[in-house]
Amino acid sequence: MPETRIISVDEEDMKTAVEEAVALLAQGEVVALPTETVYGLAADAFNADAVAKVFAAKERPAFDPLIVHISSFKELAEVAEVPEDISALVKSLAGAFWPGPLTIILPKTANVPDLVTSGLPTVAVRQSGNIIFRNVGKALGRPIAAPSANRFGRISPTSASAVMKELDGRIPLIIDGGACREGIESTIVTLEARGEQRPVIHILRAGPVTKEELQKFGKVVIEKKVSDRPDAPGQLASHYAPRTPLLMFDKPEDFRPEPGKKYGLLSYRGDPKAGYIDLHEWEIVEELSPGSGKLMEAALRLFHVMRVLDEEGLDAIVAEPVSETGLGVAIMDRLRRAAAPR
Ligand code: TXA
Ligand code: MG
């Protein structure tokens, strides 16, 4: 692959960008596209050779399945066979959250190549809210398989320049649609019918659609289990990781800096009351939420700030915890995985 091109678009003038992306996808190539969560590395979901290029560019192990993006609710039937007992729930969730950052695991149809689902009988499906992504999907006329556009195990990209750092020279094209609105990956759920009782919504990956929002539709269980086993894909303990070790502590006082080493602080709001700012002479302090956006702003900035700190040549990054309510659940999930031993 000689060179990775970037085409910048704004929402009024996206025709050329969409056409170029569609032309490559239709030829079985891969293209990085913006979504509202993070940038995705897209391929025609029904073309196994194209999907193989996604795994190759990311150096992603074949046991980790991809999310399939549909561009209309009608397209769902092409990729998933929705069981009768959860079909009303799927409709309600789609009505409430699609297009948007909710991914639903459903039994797959025969159209979906095994490579996409890593041999699982189920497929992960969502409809992206990003207008560029949706227009590409509509013009292609096929569902799009797209994992986050980073190398495996690394920080998800929330801008075209971050994609460039991850995949330069490995893919032909990046469509630059600006910064992602959400900043963390979609919430992933599986659904369980319970006869007369309320259905159960199992959250496999916390994300922008929160437990609180899902509770209107059923009993919500956050699955805590993480595993490195190939039969439990997507739940890898170590993930979203900067190259620099990331440390988290139960209490600020547990941090014991080693002499001569350089530490940076990933602070929630730069507030000394959190107990971290005054612990140490930090090389650098980066705040997740310097404005008043709180958890929303923190989610939006999380991967960007991790990248900034990762480029500082530190010996370690110390991350302050955030409160585990609403979006805080997803933020803490990403921080814990980034801190997990590799
Ligand atoms: O926001 C997002 O979801 C982004 C954008 C690009 O859509 N995509 C994304 O994809 O985060 P990726 O591949 O980085 O994460 C998808 C996760 C993986 O952890 C994968 O193991 C899990 O979804 N997954 C996919 N299919 C699954 C299935 N059938 N059962 C359980 N987990 C599945
Ligand atoms: Mg990913």
Tab-separated table of C-alpha atoms and ligand atoms in Angstrom:
chain	number	residue	atom	x	y	z
A	1	MET	CA	0.000	0.000	0.000
A	2	PRO	CA	1.878	3.116	-1.162
A	3	GLU	CA	0.028	5.959	0.502
A	4	THR	CA	-2.999	6.707	2.665
A	5	ARG	CA	-5.091	9.585	1.323
A	6	ILE	CA	-7.281	11.809	3.496
A	7	ILE	CA	-10.368	13.526	2.089
A	8	SER	CA	-11.857	16.205	4.323
A	9	VAL	CA	-15.581	16.816	4.164
A	10	ASP	CA	-18.138	19.053	5.701
A	11	GLU	CA	-21.747	18.022	5.887
A	12	GLU	CA	-22.907	20.276	3.039
A	13	ASP	CA	-20.387	19.025	0.540
A	14	MET	CA	-19.814	15.334	0.989
A	15	LYS	CA	-20.745	14.005	-2.426
A	16	THR	CA	-17.203	13.408	-3.732
A	17	ALA	CA	-16.010	11.884	-0.481
A	18	VAL	CA	-18.986	9.514	-0.353
A	19	GLU	CA	-18.464	8.507	-3.989
A	20	GLU	CA	-14.772	7.785	-3.518
A	21	ALA	CA	-15.408	5.771	-0.373
A	22	VAL	CA	-18.186	3.773	-2.052
A	23	ALA	CA	-16.038	3.099	-5.137
A	24	LEU	CA	-13.287	1.598	-2.973
A	25	LEU	CA	-15.706	-0.400	-0.791
A	26	ALA	CA	-17.471	-1.791	-3.869
A	27	GLN	CA	-14.072	-3.005	-5.151
A	28	GLY	CA	-13.503	-4.895	-1.904
A	29	GLU	CA	-11.184	-2.289	-0.368
A	30	VAL	CA	-11.250	-0.852	3.149
A	31	VAL	CA	-11.848	2.815	4.062
A	32	ALA	CA	-11.716	4.627	7.413
A	33	LEU	CA	-14.983	6.490	8.054
A	34	PRO	CA	-16.198	8.740	10.849
A	35	THR	CA	-19.012	7.525	13.107
A	36	GLU	CA	-20.562	9.394	16.028
A	37	THR	CA	-18.614	7.213	18.493
A	38	VAL	CA	-15.104	6.625	17.082
A	39	TYR	CA	-13.669	6.273	13.561
A	40	GLY	CA	-14.391	2.879	11.979
A	41	LEU	CA	-12.423	0.839	9.449
A	42	ALA	CA	-15.135	-0.082	6.965
A	43	ALA	CA	-15.533	-2.989	4.546
A	44	ASP	CA	-18.457	-4.525	2.645
A	45	ALA	CA	-19.848	-6.881	5.312
A	46	PHE	CA	-20.860	-9.486	2.727
A	47	ASN	CA	-17.405	-9.641	1.100
A	48	ALA	CA	-15.175	-11.960	3.161
A	49	ASP	CA	-12.018	-10.936	1.242
A	50	ALA	CA	-12.656	-7.282	2.044
A	51	VAL	CA	-13.319	-8.136	5.692
A	52	ALA	CA	-10.028	-10.065	5.782
A	53	LYS	CA	-8.255	-6.801	4.857
A	54	VAL	CA	-9.766	-5.152	7.945
A	55	PHE	CA	-8.287	-7.835	10.191
A	56	ALA	CA	-4.934	-7.535	8.397
A	57	ALA	CA	-4.695	-3.719	8.591
A	58	LYS	CA	-5.570	-3.754	12.306
A	59	GLU	CA	-3.494	-6.857	13.106
A	60	ARG	CA	-6.659	-8.012	14.787
A	61	PRO	CA	-6.873	-11.678	15.809
A	62	ALA	CA	-9.523	-13.586	13.896
A	63	PHE	CA	-11.319	-14.530	17.128
A	64	ASP	CA	-12.511	-10.946	17.720
A	65	PRO	CA	-15.717	-10.340	15.702
A	66	LEU	CA	-16.748	-7.084	13.985
A	67	ILE	CA	-19.813	-4.866	14.287
A	68	VAL	CA	-22.075	-4.723	11.223
A	69	HIS	CA	-23.602	-1.311	10.461
A	70	ILE	CA	-26.935	-1.088	8.668
A	71	SER	CA	-28.217	2.086	7.074
A	72	SER	CA	-31.942	1.467	7.614
A	73	PHE	CA	-34.039	-0.674	9.946
A	74	LYS	CA	-35.183	-2.622	6.899
A	75	GLU	CA	-31.629	-3.788	6.304
A	76	LEU	CA	-31.633	-5.539	9.695
A	77	ALA	CA	-33.402	-8.564	8.187
A	78	GLU	CA	-30.484	-9.093	5.786
A	79	VAL	CA	-28.005	-9.595	8.605
A	80	ALA	CA	-30.009	-10.847	11.596
A	81	GLU	CA	-32.864	-13.217	12.309
A	82	VAL	CA	-34.662	-11.511	15.149
A	83	PRO	CA	-36.253	-14.103	17.450
A	84	GLU	CA	-40.005	-13.689	17.870
A	85	ASP	CA	-39.818	-13.302	21.656
A	86	ILE	CA	-37.528	-10.259	21.527
A	87	SER	CA	-38.729	-8.659	18.298
A	88	ALA	CA	-40.901	-6.063	20.062
A	89	LEU	CA	-37.963	-5.143	22.297
A	90	VAL	CA	-35.591	-4.831	19.316
A	91	LYS	CA	-38.118	-2.522	17.628
A	92	SER	CA	-38.428	-0.358	20.743
A	93	LEU	CA	-34.674	-0.115	21.231
A	94	ALA	CA	-34.129	0.695	17.557
A	95	GLY	CA	-36.874	3.317	17.753
A	96	ALA	CA	-35.293	4.911	20.797
A	97	PHE	CA	-31.576	4.678	19.979
A	98	TRP	CA	-31.051	4.124	16.216
A	99	PRO	CA	-29.397	5.702	14.429
A	100	GLY	CA	-27.032	5.902	17.377
A	101	PRO	CA	-24.469	4.317	19.681
A	102	LEU	CA	-26.291	1.086	20.632
A	103	THR	CA	-25.113	-2.281	19.295
A	104	ILE	CA	-27.426	-5.294	19.616
A	105	ILE	CA	-26.218	-8.908	19.417
A	106	LEU	CA	-28.658	-11.065	17.427
A	107	PRO	CA	-28.638	-14.452	15.659
A	108	LYS	CA	-26.991	-13.964	12.263
A	109	THR	CA	-28.300	-14.787	8.785
A	110	ALA	CA	-26.354	-16.948	6.336
A	111	ASN	CA	-25.443	-13.786	4.365
A	112	VAL	CA	-22.939	-12.736	7.014
A	113	PRO	CA	-19.550	-14.418	6.448
A	114	ASP	CA	-18.165	-16.383	9.407
A	115	LEU	CA	-15.079	-14.171	9.378
A	116	VAL	CA	-17.219	-11.169	10.384
A	117	THR	CA	-18.577	-12.961	13.454
A	118	SER	CA	-15.461	-15.052	14.152
A	119	GLY	CA	-17.558	-18.158	13.668
A	120	LEU	CA	-20.164	-17.135	16.244
A	121	PRO	CA	-23.823	-17.825	15.408
A	122	THR	CA	-24.592	-14.212	16.412
A	123	VAL	CA	-23.859	-10.847	14.823
A	124	ALA	CA	-23.384	-7.423	16.439
A	125	VAL	CA	-25.539	-4.800	14.672
A	126	ARG	CA	-25.970	-1.072	14.892
A	127	GLN	CA	-27.044	1.886	12.778
A	128	SER	CA	-24.572	4.758	12.926
A	129	GLY	CA	-25.862	8.277	13.469
A	130	ASN	CA	-23.038	9.872	11.479
A	131	ILE	CA	-24.446	11.356	8.277
A	132	ILE	CA	-21.330	10.630	6.200
A	133	PHE	CA	-21.253	7.000	7.345
A	134	ARG	CA	-24.961	6.585	6.659
A	135	ASN	CA	-24.709	8.062	3.182
A	136	VAL	CA	-21.848	5.717	2.345
A	137	GLY	CA	-23.924	2.751	3.566
A	138	LYS	CA	-26.962	3.855	1.565
A	139	ALA	CA	-24.974	4.424	-1.618
A	140	LEU	CA	-23.140	1.101	-1.245
A	141	GLY	CA	-26.487	-0.627	-0.689
A	142	ARG	CA	-24.935	-3.215	1.630
A	143	PRO	CA	-24.233	-3.425	5.326
A	144	ILE	CA	-20.787	-2.281	6.442
A	145	ALA	CA	-18.542	-4.226	8.820
A	146	ALA	CA	-16.444	-1.776	10.819
A	147	PRO	CA	-14.378	-2.121	13.959
A	148	SER	CA	-12.668	0.908	15.456
A	149	ALA	CA	-9.909	2.142	13.122
A	150	ASN	CA	-6.970	1.466	15.430
A	151	ARG	CA	-4.402	-1.290	15.562
A	152	PHE	CA	-5.588	-4.132	17.779
A	153	GLY	CA	-5.598	-3.405	21.496
A	154	ARG	CA	-4.731	0.259	21.058
A	155	ILE	CA	-6.611	3.489	21.692
A	156	SER	CA	-9.674	4.020	19.479
A	157	PRO	CA	-9.305	7.021	17.121
A	158	THR	CA	-11.665	9.972	17.554
A	159	SER	CA	-10.191	12.079	14.731
A	160	ALA	CA	-8.806	11.481	11.238
A	161	SER	CA	-5.304	12.385	12.414
A	162	ALA	CA	-5.530	9.691	15.094
A	163	VAL	CA	-6.529	7.166	12.392
A	164	MET	CA	-3.523	8.306	10.354
A	165	LYS	CA	-1.228	7.588	13.321
A	166	GLU	CA	-2.690	4.102	13.653
A	167	LEU	CA	-3.072	2.988	10.038
A	168	ASP	CA	-0.907	5.188	7.768
A	169	GLY	CA	0.327	3.178	4.786
A	170	ARG	CA	-2.004	0.271	5.610
A	171	ILE	CA	-5.259	1.559	4.084
A	172	PRO	CA	-5.987	3.561	0.924
A	173	LEU	CA	-8.375	6.242	2.249
A	174	ILE	CA	-9.540	8.091	5.355
A	175	ILE	CA	-12.652	10.289	5.191
A	176	ASP	CA	-12.153	13.157	7.639
A	177	GLY	CA	-15.511	14.184	9.078
A	178	GLY	CA	-14.053	16.067	12.039
A	179	ALA	CA	-14.030	15.028	15.695
A	180	CYS	CA	-16.444	12.309	16.860
A	181	ARG	CA	-19.451	13.513	18.837
A	182	GLU	CA	-19.465	10.772	21.495
A	183	GLY	CA	-15.792	9.830	21.743
A	184	ILE	CA	-16.243	6.299	23.133
A	185	GLU	CA	-17.474	3.137	21.433
A	186	SER	CA	-21.116	2.080	21.310
A	187	THR	CA	-22.876	0.298	24.148
A	188	ILE	CA	-23.153	-3.433	23.310
A	189	VAL	CA	-26.139	-5.447	24.586
A	190	THR	CA	-27.651	-8.905	24.348
A	191	LEU	CA	-31.355	-9.396	24.970
A	192	GLU	CA	-33.059	-12.135	26.935
A	193	ALA	CA	-36.814	-12.763	26.828
A	194	ARG	CA	-38.402	-13.767	30.133
A	195	GLY	CA	-41.954	-14.751	29.154
A	196	GLU	CA	-44.409	-12.711	31.183
A	197	GLN	CA	-41.639	-10.945	33.093
A	198	ARG	CA	-39.677	-7.903	31.901
A	199	PRO	CA	-36.912	-8.853	29.450
A	200	VAL	CA	-33.287	-8.662	30.570
A	201	ILE	CA	-30.822	-6.382	28.771
A	202	HIS	CA	-27.245	-7.526	29.364
A	203	ILE	CA	-24.632	-4.809	28.820
A	204	LEU	CA	-21.501	-6.497	27.391
A	205	ARG	CA	-19.671	-3.213	26.819
A	206	ALA	CA	-20.647	0.017	28.588
A	207	GLY	CA	-20.931	3.019	26.277
A	208	PRO	CA	-22.808	6.222	25.460
A	209	VAL	CA	-26.254	4.621	25.934
A	210	THR	CA	-26.343	4.225	29.701
A	211	LYS	CA	-27.845	1.666	32.063
A	212	GLU	CA	-30.249	4.367	33.249
A	213	GLU	CA	-31.528	4.941	29.697
A	214	LEU	CA	-31.931	1.221	29.009
A	215	GLN	CA	-33.884	0.584	32.215
A	216	LYS	CA	-37.038	1.900	30.550
A	217	PHE	CA	-36.977	-1.167	28.296
A	218	GLY	CA	-36.132	-4.000	30.660
A	219	LYS	CA	-34.114	-5.147	33.628
A	220	VAL	CA	-30.511	-4.154	32.986
A	221	VAL	CA	-27.489	-6.200	34.043
A	222	ILE	CA	-23.940	-4.927	33.514
A	223	GLU	CA	-21.785	-7.971	32.742
A	224	LYS	CA	-18.551	-7.581	34.652
A	225	LYS	CA	-16.852	-10.691	33.397
A	226	VAL	CA	-13.751	-10.011	31.339
A	227	SER	CA	-11.768	-12.756	29.749
A	228	ASP	CA	-8.916	-13.358	27.348
A	229	ARG	CA	-10.508	-16.544	26.110
A	230	PRO	CA	-11.250	-16.708	22.412
A	231	ASP	CA	-14.779	-17.949	23.146
A	232	ALA	CA	-15.624	-14.733	24.953
A	233	PRO	CA	-14.682	-12.204	22.284
A	234	GLY	CA	-14.780	-8.513	22.865
A	235	GLN	CA	-14.328	-8.859	26.558
A	236	LEU	CA	-10.545	-8.816	26.546
A	237	ALA	CA	-9.236	-7.455	29.833
A	238	SER	CA	-6.417	-5.449	28.276
A	239	HIS	CA	-7.695	-3.094	25.610
A	240	TYR	CA	-7.825	0.557	24.574
A	241	ALA	CA	-4.285	0.774	25.851
A	242	PRO	CA	-1.688	3.498	25.437
A	243	ARG	CA	1.907	2.262	24.984
A	244	THR	CA	2.807	3.960	28.255
A	245	PRO	CA	1.696	1.929	31.303
A	246	LEU	CA	-1.476	3.352	32.833
A	247	LEU	CA	-1.930	3.049	36.591
A	248	MET	CA	-5.094	3.260	38.688
A	249	PHE	CA	-5.308	3.109	42.466
A	250	ASP	CA	-8.060	2.418	44.980
A	251	LYS	CA	-6.896	5.425	47.006
A	252	PRO	CA	-4.616	8.287	45.846
A	253	GLU	CA	-2.186	7.490	48.695
A	254	ASP	CA	-1.515	4.074	47.175
A	255	PHE	CA	0.586	5.778	44.464
A	256	ARG	CA	4.295	5.279	45.259
A	257	PRO	CA	6.388	7.109	42.645
A	258	GLU	CA	9.796	5.600	41.903
A	259	PRO	CA	12.665	8.093	42.075
A	260	GLY	CA	13.821	9.457	38.707
A	261	LYS	CA	10.714	8.311	36.863
A	262	LYS	CA	8.400	10.620	34.940
A	263	TYR	CA	4.690	10.507	35.685
A	264	GLY	CA	1.742	12.261	34.059
A	265	LEU	CA	-1.725	12.662	35.563
A	266	LEU	CA	-4.963	12.016	33.704
A	267	SER	CA	-7.231	14.088	35.921
A	268	TYR	CA	-10.998	14.205	35.759
A	269	ARG	CA	-11.528	17.907	36.427
A	270	GLY	CA	-8.150	19.163	37.700
A	271	ASP	CA	-9.704	19.446	41.143
A	272	PRO	CA	-7.219	19.180	44.068
A	273	LYS	CA	-10.062	17.818	46.227
A	274	ALA	CA	-9.913	14.585	44.222
A	275	GLY	CA	-6.595	13.992	46.004
A	276	TYR	CA	-4.275	13.486	43.023
A	277	ILE	CA	-3.021	16.913	41.853
A	278	ASP	CA	-0.974	17.565	44.994
A	279	LEU	CA	0.346	14.010	45.344
A	280	HIS	CA	3.331	14.487	43.077
A	281	GLU	CA	5.242	16.931	40.854
A	282	TRP	CA	3.605	15.680	37.678
A	283	GLU	CA	5.429	16.157	34.347
A	284	ILE	CA	2.066	16.956	32.837
A	285	VAL	CA	-1.558	17.087	33.957
A	286	GLU	CA	-4.314	16.604	31.377
A	287	GLU	CA	-7.931	17.176	32.345
A	288	LEU	CA	-10.767	15.103	30.940
A	289	SER	CA	-13.341	17.753	31.658
A	290	PRO	CA	-11.779	21.219	31.902
A	291	GLY	CA	-15.075	22.892	30.912
A	292	SER	CA	-18.422	22.288	32.576
A	293	GLY	CA	-19.354	19.316	30.396
A	294	LYS	CA	-18.547	16.842	33.169
A	295	LEU	CA	-18.976	13.180	32.191
A	296	MET	CA	-20.117	13.969	28.629
A	297	GLU	CA	-17.077	16.096	28.012
A	298	ALA	CA	-14.859	13.511	29.721
A	299	ALA	CA	-16.119	10.698	27.473
A	300	LEU	CA	-15.623	12.865	24.411
A	301	ARG	CA	-12.044	13.697	25.353
A	302	LEU	CA	-10.940	10.400	26.927
A	303	PHE	CA	-9.114	8.766	23.999
A	304	HIS	CA	-7.706	12.095	22.782
A	305	VAL	CA	-6.213	12.821	26.214
A	306	MET	CA	-4.826	9.256	26.450
A	307	ARG	CA	-3.062	9.828	23.123
A	308	VAL	CA	-1.642	13.197	24.231
A	309	LEU	CA	-0.225	11.652	27.409
A	310	ASP	CA	1.062	8.633	25.493
A	311	GLU	CA	3.155	10.931	23.291
A	312	GLU	CA	4.888	12.597	26.265
A	313	GLY	CA	7.543	9.927	26.809
A	314	LEU	CA	6.402	9.253	30.385
A	315	ASP	CA	7.277	6.193	32.463
A	316	ALA	CA	3.646	5.899	33.528
A	317	ILE	CA	0.284	7.646	33.399
A	318	VAL	CA	-1.765	7.796	36.597
A	319	ALA	CA	-5.532	8.017	36.029
A	320	GLU	CA	-7.959	9.494	38.543
A	321	PRO	CA	-11.175	7.501	38.805
A	322	VAL	CA	-14.512	9.105	37.874
A	323	SER	CA	-17.841	8.407	39.563
A	324	GLU	CA	-19.525	5.303	38.173
A	325	THR	CA	-22.906	6.719	37.254
A	326	GLY	CA	-24.311	7.311	33.772
A	327	LEU	CA	-21.467	7.728	31.271
A	328	GLY	CA	-18.981	7.271	34.121
A	329	VAL	CA	-19.514	3.488	33.856
A	330	ALA	CA	-18.184	3.462	30.281
A	331	ILE	CA	-15.293	5.805	31.116
A	332	MET	CA	-14.189	3.631	34.063
A	333	ASP	CA	-14.518	0.505	31.904
A	334	ARG	CA	-12.090	1.974	29.339
A	335	LEU	CA	-9.677	3.195	32.022
A	336	ARG	CA	-9.617	-0.205	33.759
A	337	ARG	CA	-8.947	-2.010	30.497
A	338	ALA	CA	-6.195	0.462	29.617
A	339	ALA	CA	-4.686	-0.242	33.072
A	340	ALA	CA	-5.034	-4.047	32.847
A	341	PRO	CA	-1.795	-6.037	32.764
A	342	ARG	CA	-0.681	-6.915	29.226
B	1	TXA	O1	-18.900	2.480	18.375
B	1	TXA	C1	-18.550	1.389	17.930
B	1	TXA	O2	-19.087	0.331	18.261
B	1	TXA	C2	-17.381	1.381	16.914
B	1	TXA	C3	-17.848	2.086	15.656
B	1	TXA	C4	-16.825	2.024	14.550
B	1	TXA	O3	-19.070	1.543	15.247
B	1	TXA	N1	-16.971	0.059	16.637
B	1	TXA	C5	-16.281	-0.695	17.522
B	1	TXA	O4	-15.892	-1.918	17.004
B	1	TXA	O5	-16.025	-0.337	18.648
B	1	TXA	P1	-14.817	-2.847	17.700
B	1	TXA	O6	-14.581	-3.959	16.734
B	1	TXA	O7	-13.651	-2.070	18.111
B	1	TXA	O8	-15.572	-3.448	18.909
B	1	TXA	C6	-16.642	-4.338	18.663
B	1	TXA	C7	-16.826	-5.221	19.823
B	1	TXA	C8	-15.667	-6.171	19.986
B	1	TXA	O9	-15.253	-6.101	21.306
B	1	TXA	C9	-16.290	-7.501	19.611
B	1	TXA	O10	-15.670	-8.565	20.288
B	1	TXA	C10	-17.720	-7.324	20.004
B	1	TXA	O11	-17.990	-6.017	19.614
B	1	TXA	N2	-18.596	-8.223	19.243
B	1	TXA	C11	-18.766	-8.254	17.916
B	1	TXA	N3	-19.605	-9.250	17.563
B	1	TXA	C12	-19.971	-9.875	18.707
B	1	TXA	C13	-20.812	-10.982	19.015
B	1	TXA	N4	-21.452	-11.657	18.070
B	1	TXA	N5	-20.950	-11.343	20.310
B	1	TXA	C14	-20.289	-10.653	21.294
B	1	TXA	N6	-19.477	-9.597	21.070
B	1	TXA	C15	-19.314	-9.209	19.793
B	2	MG	MG	-12.038	-1.455	19.048
